[in-house]
mmCIF file of C-alpha atoms and ligand atoms in Angstrom:
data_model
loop_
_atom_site.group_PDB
_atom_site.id
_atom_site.type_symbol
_atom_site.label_atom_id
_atom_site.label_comp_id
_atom_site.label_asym_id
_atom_site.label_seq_id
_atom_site.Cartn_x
_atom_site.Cartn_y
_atom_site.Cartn_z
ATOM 1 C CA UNK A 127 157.663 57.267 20.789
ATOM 2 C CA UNK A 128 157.905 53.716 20.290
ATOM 3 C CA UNK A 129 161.368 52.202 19.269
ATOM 4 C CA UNK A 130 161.988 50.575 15.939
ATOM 5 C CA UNK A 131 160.129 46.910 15.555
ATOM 6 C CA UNK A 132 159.272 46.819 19.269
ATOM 7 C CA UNK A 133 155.410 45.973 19.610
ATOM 8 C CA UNK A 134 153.130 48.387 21.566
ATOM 9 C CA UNK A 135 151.268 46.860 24.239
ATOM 10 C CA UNK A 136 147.395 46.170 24.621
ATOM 11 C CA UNK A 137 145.445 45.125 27.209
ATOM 12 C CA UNK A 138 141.838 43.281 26.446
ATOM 13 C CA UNK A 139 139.477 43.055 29.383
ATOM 14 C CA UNK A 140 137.699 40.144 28.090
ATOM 15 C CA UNK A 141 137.317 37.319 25.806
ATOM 16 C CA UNK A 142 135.989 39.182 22.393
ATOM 17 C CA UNK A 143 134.253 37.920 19.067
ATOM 18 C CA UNK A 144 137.166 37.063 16.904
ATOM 19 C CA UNK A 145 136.976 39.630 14.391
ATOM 20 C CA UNK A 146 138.461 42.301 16.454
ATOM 21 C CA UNK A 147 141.344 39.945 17.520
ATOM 22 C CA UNK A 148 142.412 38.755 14.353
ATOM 23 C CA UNK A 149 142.324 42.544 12.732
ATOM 24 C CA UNK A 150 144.581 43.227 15.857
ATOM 25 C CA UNK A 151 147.132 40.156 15.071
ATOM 26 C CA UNK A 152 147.172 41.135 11.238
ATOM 27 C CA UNK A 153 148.393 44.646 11.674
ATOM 28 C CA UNK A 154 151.358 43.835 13.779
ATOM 29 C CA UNK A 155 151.740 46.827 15.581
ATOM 30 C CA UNK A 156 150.920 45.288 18.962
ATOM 31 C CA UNK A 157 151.414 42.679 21.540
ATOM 32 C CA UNK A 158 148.204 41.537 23.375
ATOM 33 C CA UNK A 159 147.379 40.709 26.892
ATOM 34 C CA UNK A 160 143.733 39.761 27.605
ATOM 35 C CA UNK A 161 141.647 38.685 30.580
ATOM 36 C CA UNK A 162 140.666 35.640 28.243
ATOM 37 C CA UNK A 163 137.531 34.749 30.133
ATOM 38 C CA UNK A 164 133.805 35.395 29.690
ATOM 39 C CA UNK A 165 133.419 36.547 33.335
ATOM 40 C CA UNK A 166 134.778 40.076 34.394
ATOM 41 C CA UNK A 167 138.357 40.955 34.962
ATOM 42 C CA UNK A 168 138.810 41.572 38.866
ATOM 43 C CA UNK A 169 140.069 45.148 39.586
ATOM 44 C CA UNK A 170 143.577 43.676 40.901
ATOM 45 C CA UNK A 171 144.129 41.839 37.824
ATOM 46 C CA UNK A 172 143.183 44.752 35.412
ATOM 47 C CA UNK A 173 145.771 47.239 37.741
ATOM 48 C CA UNK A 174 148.037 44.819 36.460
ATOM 49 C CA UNK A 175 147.045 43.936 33.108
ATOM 50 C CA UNK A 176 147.238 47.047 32.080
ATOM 51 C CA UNK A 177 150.680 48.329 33.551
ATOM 52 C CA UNK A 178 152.687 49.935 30.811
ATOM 53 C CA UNK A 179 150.127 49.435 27.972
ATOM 54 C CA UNK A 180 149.680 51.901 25.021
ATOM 55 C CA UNK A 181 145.981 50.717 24.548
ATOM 56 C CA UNK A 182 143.179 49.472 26.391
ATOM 57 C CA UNK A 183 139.896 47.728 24.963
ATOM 58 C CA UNK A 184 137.561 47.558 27.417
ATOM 59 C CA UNK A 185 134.105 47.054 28.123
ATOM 60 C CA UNK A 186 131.045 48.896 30.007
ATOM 61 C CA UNK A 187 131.327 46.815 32.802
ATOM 62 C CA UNK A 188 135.038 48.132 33.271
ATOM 63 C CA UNK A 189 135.641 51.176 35.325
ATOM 64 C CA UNK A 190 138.107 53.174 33.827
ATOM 65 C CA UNK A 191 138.823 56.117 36.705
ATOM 66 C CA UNK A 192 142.160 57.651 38.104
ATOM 67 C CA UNK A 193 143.594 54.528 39.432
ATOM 68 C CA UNK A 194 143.285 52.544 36.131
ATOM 69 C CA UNK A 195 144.920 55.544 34.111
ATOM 70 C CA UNK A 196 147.675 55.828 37.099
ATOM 71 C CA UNK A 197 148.154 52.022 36.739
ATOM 72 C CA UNK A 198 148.981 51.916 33.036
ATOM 73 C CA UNK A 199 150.953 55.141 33.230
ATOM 74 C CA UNK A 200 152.414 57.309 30.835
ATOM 75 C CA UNK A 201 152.406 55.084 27.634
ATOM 76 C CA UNK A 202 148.645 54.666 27.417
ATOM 77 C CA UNK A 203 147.562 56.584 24.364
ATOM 78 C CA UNK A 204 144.185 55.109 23.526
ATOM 79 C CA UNK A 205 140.889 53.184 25.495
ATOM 80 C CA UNK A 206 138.795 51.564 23.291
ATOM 81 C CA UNK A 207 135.692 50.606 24.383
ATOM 82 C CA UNK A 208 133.106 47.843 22.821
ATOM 83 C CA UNK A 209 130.425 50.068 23.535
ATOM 84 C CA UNK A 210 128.182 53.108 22.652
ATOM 85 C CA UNK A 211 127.909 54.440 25.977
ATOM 86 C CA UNK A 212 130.719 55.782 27.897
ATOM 87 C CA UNK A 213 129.534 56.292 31.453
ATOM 88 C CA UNK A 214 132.249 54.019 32.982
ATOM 89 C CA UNK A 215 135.115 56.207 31.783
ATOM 90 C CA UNK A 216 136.385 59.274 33.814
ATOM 91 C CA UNK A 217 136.199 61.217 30.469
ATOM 92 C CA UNK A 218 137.769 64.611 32.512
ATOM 93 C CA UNK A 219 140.767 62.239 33.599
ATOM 94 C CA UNK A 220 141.185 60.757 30.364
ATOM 95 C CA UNK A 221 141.349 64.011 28.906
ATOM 96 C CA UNK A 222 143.683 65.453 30.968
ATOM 97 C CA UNK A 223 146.039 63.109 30.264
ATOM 98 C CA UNK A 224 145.578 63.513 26.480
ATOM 99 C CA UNK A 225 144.395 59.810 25.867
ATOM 100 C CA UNK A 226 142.271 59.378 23.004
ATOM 101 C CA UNK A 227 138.678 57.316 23.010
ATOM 102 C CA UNK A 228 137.278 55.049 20.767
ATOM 103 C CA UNK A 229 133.831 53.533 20.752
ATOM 104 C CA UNK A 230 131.126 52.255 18.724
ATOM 105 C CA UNK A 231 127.943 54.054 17.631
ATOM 106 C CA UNK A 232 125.703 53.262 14.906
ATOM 107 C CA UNK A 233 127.060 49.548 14.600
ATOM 108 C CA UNK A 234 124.730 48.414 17.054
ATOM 109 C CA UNK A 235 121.987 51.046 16.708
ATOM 110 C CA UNK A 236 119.449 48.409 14.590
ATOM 111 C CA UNK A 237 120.034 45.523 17.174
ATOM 112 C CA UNK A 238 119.400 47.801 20.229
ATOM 113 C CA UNK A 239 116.144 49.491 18.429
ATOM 114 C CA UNK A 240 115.101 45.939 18.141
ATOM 115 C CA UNK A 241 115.667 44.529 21.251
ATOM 116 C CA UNK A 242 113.528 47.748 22.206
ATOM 117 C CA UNK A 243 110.635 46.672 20.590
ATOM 118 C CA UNK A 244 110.752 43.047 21.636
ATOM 119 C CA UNK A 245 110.728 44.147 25.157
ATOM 120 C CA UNK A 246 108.054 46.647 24.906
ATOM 121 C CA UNK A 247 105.388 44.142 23.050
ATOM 122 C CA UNK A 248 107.077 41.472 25.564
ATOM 123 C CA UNK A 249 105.995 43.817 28.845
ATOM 124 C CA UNK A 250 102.973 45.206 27.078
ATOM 125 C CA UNK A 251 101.399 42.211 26.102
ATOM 126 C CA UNK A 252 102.516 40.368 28.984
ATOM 127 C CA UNK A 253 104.429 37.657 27.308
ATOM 128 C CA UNK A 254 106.709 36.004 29.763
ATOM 129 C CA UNK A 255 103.589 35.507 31.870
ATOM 130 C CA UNK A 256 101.929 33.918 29.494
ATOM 131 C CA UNK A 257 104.549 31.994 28.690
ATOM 132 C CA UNK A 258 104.656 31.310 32.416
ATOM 133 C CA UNK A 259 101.088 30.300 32.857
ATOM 134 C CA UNK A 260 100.982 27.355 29.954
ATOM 135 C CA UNK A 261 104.209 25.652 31.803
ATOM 136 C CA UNK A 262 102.479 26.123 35.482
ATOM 137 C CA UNK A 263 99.010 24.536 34.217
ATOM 138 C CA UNK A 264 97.536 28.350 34.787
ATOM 139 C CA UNK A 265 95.949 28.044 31.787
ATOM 140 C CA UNK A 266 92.781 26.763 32.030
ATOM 141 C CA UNK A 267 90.907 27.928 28.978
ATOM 142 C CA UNK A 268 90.407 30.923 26.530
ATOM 143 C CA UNK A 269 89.155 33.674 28.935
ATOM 144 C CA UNK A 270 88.159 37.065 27.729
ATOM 145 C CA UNK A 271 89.426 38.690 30.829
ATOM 146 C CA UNK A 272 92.514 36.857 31.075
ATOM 147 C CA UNK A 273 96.103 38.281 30.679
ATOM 148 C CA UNK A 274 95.159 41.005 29.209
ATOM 149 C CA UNK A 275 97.267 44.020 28.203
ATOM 150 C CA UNK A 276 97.958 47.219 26.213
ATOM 151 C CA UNK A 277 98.671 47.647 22.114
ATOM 152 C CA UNK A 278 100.202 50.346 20.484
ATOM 153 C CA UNK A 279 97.523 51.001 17.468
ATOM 154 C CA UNK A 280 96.349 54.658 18.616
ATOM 155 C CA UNK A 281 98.933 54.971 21.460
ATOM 156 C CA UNK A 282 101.021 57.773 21.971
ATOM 157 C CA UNK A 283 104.727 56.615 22.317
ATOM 158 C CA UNK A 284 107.039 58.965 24.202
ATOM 159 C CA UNK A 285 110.419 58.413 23.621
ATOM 160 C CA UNK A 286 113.058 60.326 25.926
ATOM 161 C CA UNK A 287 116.607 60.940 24.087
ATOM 162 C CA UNK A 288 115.691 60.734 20.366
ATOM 163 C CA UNK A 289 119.247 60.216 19.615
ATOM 164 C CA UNK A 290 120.468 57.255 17.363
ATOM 165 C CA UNK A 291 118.978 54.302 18.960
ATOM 166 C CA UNK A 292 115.826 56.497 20.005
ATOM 167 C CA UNK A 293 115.175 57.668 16.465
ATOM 168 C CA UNK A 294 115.729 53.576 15.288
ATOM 169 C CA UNK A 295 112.990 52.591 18.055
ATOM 170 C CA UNK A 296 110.759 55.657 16.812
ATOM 171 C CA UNK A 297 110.355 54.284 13.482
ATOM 172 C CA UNK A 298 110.169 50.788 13.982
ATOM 173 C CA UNK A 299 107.390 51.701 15.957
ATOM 174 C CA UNK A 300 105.351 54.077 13.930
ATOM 175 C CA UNK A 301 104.414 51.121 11.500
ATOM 176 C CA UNK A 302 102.447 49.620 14.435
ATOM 177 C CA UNK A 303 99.871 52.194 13.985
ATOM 178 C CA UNK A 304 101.200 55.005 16.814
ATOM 179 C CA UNK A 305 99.028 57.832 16.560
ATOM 180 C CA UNK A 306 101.379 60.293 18.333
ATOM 181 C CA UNK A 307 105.399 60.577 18.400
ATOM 182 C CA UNK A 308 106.738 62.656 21.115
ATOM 183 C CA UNK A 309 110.640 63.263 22.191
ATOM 184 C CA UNK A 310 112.223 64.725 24.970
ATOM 185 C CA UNK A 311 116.162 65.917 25.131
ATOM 186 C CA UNK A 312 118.243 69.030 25.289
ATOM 187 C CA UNK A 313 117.631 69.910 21.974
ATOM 188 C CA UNK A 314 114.872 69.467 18.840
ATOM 189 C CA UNK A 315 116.091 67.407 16.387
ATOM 190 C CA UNK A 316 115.399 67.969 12.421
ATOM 191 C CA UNK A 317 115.711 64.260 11.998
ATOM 192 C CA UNK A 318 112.169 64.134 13.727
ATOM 193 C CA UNK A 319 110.098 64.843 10.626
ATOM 194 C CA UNK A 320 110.387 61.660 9.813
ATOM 195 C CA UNK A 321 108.565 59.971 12.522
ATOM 196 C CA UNK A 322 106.275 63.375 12.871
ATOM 197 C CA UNK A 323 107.918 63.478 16.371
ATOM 198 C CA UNK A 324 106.863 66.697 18.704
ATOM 199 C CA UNK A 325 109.481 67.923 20.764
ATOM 200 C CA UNK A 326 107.857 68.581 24.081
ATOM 201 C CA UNK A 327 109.138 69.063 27.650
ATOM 202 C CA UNK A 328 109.679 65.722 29.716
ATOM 203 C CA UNK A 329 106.450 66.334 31.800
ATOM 204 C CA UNK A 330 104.075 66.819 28.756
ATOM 205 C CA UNK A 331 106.160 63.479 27.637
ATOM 206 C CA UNK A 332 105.482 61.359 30.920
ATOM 207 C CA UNK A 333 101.622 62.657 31.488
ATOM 208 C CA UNK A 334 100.489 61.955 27.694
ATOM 209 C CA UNK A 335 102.457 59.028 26.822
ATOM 210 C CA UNK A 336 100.776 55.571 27.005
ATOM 211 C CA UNK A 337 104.191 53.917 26.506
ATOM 212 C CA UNK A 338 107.853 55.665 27.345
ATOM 213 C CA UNK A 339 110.739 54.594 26.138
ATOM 214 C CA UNK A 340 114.305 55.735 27.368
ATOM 215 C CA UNK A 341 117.289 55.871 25.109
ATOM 216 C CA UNK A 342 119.042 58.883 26.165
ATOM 217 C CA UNK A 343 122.749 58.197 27.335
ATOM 218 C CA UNK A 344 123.469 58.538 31.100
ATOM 219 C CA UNK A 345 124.829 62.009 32.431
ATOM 220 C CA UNK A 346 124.801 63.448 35.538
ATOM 221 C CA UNK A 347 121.911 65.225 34.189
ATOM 222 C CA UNK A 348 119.982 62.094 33.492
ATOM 223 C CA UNK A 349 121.220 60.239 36.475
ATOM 224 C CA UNK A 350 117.738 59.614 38.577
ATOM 225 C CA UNK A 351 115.756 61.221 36.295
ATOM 226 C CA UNK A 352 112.873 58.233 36.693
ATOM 227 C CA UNK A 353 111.887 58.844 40.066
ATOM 228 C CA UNK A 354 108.746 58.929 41.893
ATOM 229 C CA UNK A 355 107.906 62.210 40.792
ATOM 230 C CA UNK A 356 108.268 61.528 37.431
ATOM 231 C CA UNK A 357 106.493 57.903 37.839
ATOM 232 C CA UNK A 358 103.651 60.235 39.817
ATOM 233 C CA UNK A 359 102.988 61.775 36.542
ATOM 234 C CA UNK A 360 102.728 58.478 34.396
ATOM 235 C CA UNK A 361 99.156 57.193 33.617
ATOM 236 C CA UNK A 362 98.220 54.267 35.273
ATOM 237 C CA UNK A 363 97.629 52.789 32.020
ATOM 238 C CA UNK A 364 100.991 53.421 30.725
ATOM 239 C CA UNK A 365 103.961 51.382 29.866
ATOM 240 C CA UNK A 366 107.710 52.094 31.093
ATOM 241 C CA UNK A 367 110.569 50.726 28.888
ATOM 242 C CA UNK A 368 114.332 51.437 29.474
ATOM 243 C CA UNK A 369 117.021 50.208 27.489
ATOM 244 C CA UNK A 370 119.746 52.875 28.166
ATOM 245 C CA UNK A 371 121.713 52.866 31.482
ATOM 246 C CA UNK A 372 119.935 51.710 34.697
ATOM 247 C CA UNK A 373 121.335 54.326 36.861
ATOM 248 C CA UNK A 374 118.990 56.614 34.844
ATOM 249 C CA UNK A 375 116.099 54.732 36.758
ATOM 250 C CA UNK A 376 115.628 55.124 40.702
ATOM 251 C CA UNK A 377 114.916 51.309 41.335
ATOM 252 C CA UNK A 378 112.597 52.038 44.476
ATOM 253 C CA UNK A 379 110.376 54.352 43.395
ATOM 254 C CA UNK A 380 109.730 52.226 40.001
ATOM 255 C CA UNK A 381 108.838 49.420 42.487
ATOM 256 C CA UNK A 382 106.461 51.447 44.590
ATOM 257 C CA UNK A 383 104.835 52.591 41.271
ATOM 258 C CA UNK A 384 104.970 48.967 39.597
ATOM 259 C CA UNK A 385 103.441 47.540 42.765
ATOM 260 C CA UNK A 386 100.829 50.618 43.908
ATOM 261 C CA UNK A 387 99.949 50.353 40.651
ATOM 262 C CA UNK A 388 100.483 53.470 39.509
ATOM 263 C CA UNK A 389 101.806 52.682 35.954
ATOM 264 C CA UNK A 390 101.028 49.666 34.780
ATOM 265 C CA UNK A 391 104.109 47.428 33.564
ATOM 266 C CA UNK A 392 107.946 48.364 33.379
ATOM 267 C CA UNK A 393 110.247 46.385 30.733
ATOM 268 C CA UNK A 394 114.217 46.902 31.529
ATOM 269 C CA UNK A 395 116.780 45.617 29.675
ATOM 270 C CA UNK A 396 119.244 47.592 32.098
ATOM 271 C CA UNK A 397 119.614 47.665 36.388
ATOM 272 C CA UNK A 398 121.626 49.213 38.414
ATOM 273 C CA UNK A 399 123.391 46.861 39.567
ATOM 274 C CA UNK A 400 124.110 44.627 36.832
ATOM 275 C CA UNK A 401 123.700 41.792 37.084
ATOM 276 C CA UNK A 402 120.686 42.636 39.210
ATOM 277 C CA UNK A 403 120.674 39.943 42.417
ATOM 278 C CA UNK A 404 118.114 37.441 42.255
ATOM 279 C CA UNK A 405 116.492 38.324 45.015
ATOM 280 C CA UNK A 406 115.429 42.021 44.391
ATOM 281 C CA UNK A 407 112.279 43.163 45.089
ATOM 282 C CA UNK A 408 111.605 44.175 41.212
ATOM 283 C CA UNK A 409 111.978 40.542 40.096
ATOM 284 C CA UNK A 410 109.094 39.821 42.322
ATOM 285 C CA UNK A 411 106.649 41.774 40.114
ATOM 286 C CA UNK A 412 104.815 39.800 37.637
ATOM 287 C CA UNK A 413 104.335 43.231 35.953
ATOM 288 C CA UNK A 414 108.312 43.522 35.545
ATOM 289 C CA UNK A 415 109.900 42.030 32.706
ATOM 290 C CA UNK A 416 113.621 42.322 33.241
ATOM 291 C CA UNK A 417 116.169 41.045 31.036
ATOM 292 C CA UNK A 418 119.744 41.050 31.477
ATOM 293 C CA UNK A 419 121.324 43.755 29.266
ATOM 294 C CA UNK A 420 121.135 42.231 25.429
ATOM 295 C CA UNK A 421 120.499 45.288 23.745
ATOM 296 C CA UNK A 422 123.200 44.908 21.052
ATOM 297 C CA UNK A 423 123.553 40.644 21.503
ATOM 298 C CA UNK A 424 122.938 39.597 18.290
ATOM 299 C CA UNK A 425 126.108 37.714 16.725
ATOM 300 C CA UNK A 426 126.973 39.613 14.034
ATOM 301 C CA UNK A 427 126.229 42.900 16.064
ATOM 302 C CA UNK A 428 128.922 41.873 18.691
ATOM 303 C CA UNK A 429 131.537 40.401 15.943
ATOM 304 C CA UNK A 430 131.033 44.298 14.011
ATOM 305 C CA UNK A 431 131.784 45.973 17.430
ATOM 306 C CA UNK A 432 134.617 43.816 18.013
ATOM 307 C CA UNK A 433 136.279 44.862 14.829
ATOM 308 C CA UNK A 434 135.487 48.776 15.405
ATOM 309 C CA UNK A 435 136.206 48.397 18.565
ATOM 310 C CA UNK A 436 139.749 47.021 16.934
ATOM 311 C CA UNK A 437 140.439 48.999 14.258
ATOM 312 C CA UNK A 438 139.848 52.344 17.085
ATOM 313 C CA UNK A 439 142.815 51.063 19.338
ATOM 314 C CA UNK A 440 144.486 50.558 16.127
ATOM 315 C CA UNK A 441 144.409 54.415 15.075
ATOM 316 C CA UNK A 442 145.062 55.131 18.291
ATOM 317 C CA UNK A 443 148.292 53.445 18.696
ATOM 318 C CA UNK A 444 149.336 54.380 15.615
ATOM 319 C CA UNK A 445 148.552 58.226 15.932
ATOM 320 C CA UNK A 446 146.269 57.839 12.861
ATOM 321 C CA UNK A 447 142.272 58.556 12.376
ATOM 322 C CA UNK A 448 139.924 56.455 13.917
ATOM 323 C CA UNK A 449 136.729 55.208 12.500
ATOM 324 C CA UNK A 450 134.991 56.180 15.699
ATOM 325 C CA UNK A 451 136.781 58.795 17.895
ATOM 326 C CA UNK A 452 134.786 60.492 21.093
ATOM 327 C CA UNK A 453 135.106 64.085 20.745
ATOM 328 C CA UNK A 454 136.498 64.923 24.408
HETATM 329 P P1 NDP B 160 123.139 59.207 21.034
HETATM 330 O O1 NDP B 160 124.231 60.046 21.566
HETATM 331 O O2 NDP B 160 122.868 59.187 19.567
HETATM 332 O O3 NDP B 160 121.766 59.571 21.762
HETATM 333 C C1 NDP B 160 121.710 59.927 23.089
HETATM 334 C C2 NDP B 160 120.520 60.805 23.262
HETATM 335 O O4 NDP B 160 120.406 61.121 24.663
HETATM 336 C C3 NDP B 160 120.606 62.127 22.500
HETATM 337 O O5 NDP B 160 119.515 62.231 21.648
HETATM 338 C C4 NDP B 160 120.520 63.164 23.602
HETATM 339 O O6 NDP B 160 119.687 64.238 23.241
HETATM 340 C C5 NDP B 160 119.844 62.389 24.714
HETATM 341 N N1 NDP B 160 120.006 63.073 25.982
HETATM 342 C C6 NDP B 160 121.132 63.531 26.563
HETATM 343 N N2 NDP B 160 120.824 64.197 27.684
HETATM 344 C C7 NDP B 160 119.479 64.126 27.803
HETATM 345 C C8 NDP B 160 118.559 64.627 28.744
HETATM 346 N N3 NDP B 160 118.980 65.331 29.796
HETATM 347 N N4 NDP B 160 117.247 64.375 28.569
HETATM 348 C C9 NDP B 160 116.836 63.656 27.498
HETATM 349 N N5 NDP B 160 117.659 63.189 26.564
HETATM 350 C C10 NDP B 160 118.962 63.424 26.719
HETATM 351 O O7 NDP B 160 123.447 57.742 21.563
HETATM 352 P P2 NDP B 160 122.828 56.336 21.085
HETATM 353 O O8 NDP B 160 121.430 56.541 20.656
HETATM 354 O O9 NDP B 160 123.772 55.678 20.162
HETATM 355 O O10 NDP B 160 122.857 55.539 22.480
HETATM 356 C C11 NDP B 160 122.082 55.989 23.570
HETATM 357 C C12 NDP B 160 122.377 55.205 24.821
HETATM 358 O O11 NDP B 160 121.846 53.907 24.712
HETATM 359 C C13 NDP B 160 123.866 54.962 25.105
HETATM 360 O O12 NDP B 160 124.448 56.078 25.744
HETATM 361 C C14 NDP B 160 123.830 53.747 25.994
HETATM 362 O O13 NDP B 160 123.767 54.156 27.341
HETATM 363 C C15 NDP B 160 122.512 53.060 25.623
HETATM 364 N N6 NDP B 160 122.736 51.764 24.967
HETATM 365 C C16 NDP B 160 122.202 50.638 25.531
HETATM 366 C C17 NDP B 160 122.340 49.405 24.934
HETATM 367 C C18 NDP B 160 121.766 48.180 25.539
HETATM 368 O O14 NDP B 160 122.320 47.107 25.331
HETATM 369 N N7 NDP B 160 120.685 48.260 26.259
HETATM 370 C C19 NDP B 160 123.101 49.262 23.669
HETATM 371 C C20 NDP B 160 123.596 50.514 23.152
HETATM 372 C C21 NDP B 160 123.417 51.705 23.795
HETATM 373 P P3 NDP B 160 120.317 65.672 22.935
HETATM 374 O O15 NDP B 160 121.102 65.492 21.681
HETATM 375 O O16 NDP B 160 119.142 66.563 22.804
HETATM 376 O O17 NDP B 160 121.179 66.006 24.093
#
């Protein structure tokens, strides 16, 4: 336990939108330490940052293993992380060790469902080629053959992981005129009626979609899952759109599909690695749109994180509930 008036200790990964910070200061409970910078903490520096802290707010980009959680040792009670997704902590190790997790769904659900849709009229209509082609003088005159592409009216969207952000996507867009909904995951959901969603295996998913959109989290289970077989059973004719975790994606075999055409256009909003170097193959493709991971990047998205992302560690350190707690 923590002494009388002696502040618990809290280590921030990086600089944060000020709403989480100031909920932090006004409780007065802790004492912060933060890697006050917009670029990534190195490893050395978080090893040490985080040395005999009783709470951790991190970020996706940290990885939170065995040698973090040695590192901070026994006081660490609660990691916080400004995300939804929580592939970059060693959950087993956290577990063991009886450190509670904090993180934050639903806050950025809307923003990420609408990123999701920007980038899947951006691939499928080919916008930052057009865009492209005015700036480079390709554009010559109105051409009924010319940078053309696919529309959702009468499509069938499939979308794999129909979880929060999937069922946001889903109906934002049925209003576009979809004709069919289908979903893919461990398990139907009720929620589904309301986009007429069909719960079909993943193959009937990737051979009848026209568009597929991923927004399931990354598991071991999902890890991969996009590979050439499952590319092999895309139409040619059909969009692929992934705004969950890029590791859920096998890079190389989306390239030899992108560029054999065998699908037709891929829109990413996540890579493996991220950033993703300038000078890989995928940015090559003009049938590639890749964008560098703004699902939830709208200001008052982030600045609503930051605060949940707060008021978790908070509830944490204090031993109290927490507006967002992982079940372990
Ligand atoms: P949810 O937990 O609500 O949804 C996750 C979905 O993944 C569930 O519906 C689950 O389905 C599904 N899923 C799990 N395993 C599989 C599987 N083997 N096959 C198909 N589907 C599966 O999470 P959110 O919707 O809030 O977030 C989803 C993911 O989006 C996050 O984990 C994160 O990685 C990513 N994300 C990306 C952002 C970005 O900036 N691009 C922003 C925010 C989140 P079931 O219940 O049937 O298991």
């Amino acid at each position: 336990m923590q002494s009388a008036g002696k502040l618990m200790k809290v280590f921030i990964t990086r600089r944060i939108p000020q709403e989480g910070l100031k909920i932090l200061s006004a409780a007065g409970v802790c004492e912060v330490s933060q890697w006050d910078s917009d670029e990534p903490v190195p490893r050395a520096d978080l090893l040490k940052g985080i040395q005999g802290a009783h709470g951790l707010l991190c970020l996706l980009s940290d990885k939170i293993d065995a040698e973090v959680l040695e590192a901070a040792g026994p006081n660490l009670k609660v990691i916080s992380t400004l995300s939804v997704g929580f592939d970059h902590l060693a959950i087993d190790e956290i577990k063991k060790r009886g450190i509670r997790v904090g993180y934050t769904p639903d806050v950025l659900t809307d923003a990420t469902a609408e990123l999701t849709v920007a980038l899947l009229l951006a691939t499928a209509r080919r916008l930052p080629e057009g865009v492209e082609e005015v700036k480079n003088g390709g554009w010559s005159s109105w051409k009924p053959l010319w940078l053309c592409g696919y529309g959702l009216s009468g499509s069938t969207v499939g979308v794999i992981g129909l979880g929060r952000i999937g069922m946001a996507i889903a109906q934002r867009l049925m209003p576009f005129g979809v004709k069919r909904l289908l979903y893919s995951g461990r398990t139907a959901k009720p929620h589904a009626a309301e986009v007429n969603g069909e719960f079909v295996p993943l193959d009937t998913l990737v051979s009848e979609s026209d568009f597929i959109v991923v927004s399931c989290s990354l598991t071991p289970e999902t890890q991969g899952m996009c590979d050439k077989s499952f590319f092999s059973k895309m139409k040619p004719t059909a969009v692929f759109i992934n705004t969950s975790r890029g590791a859920v994606v096998n890079q190389e075999h989306l390239y030899e599909a992108l560029s054999s055409g065998q699908i037709a256009a891929a829109g990413l909003d996540v890579t493996t690695p991220e950033p993703l170097p300038t000078n890989h193959q995928l940015l090559t493709l003009k049938n590639c749109v890749v964008l560098p991971h703004i699902g939830s990047a709208t200001y008052s998205t982030r600045g609503v994180m930051s605060a949940l992302a707060a008021q978790n560690l908070l509830g944490g350190l204090q031993g109290t509930d927490m507006p967002s707690e992982l079940t372990l």
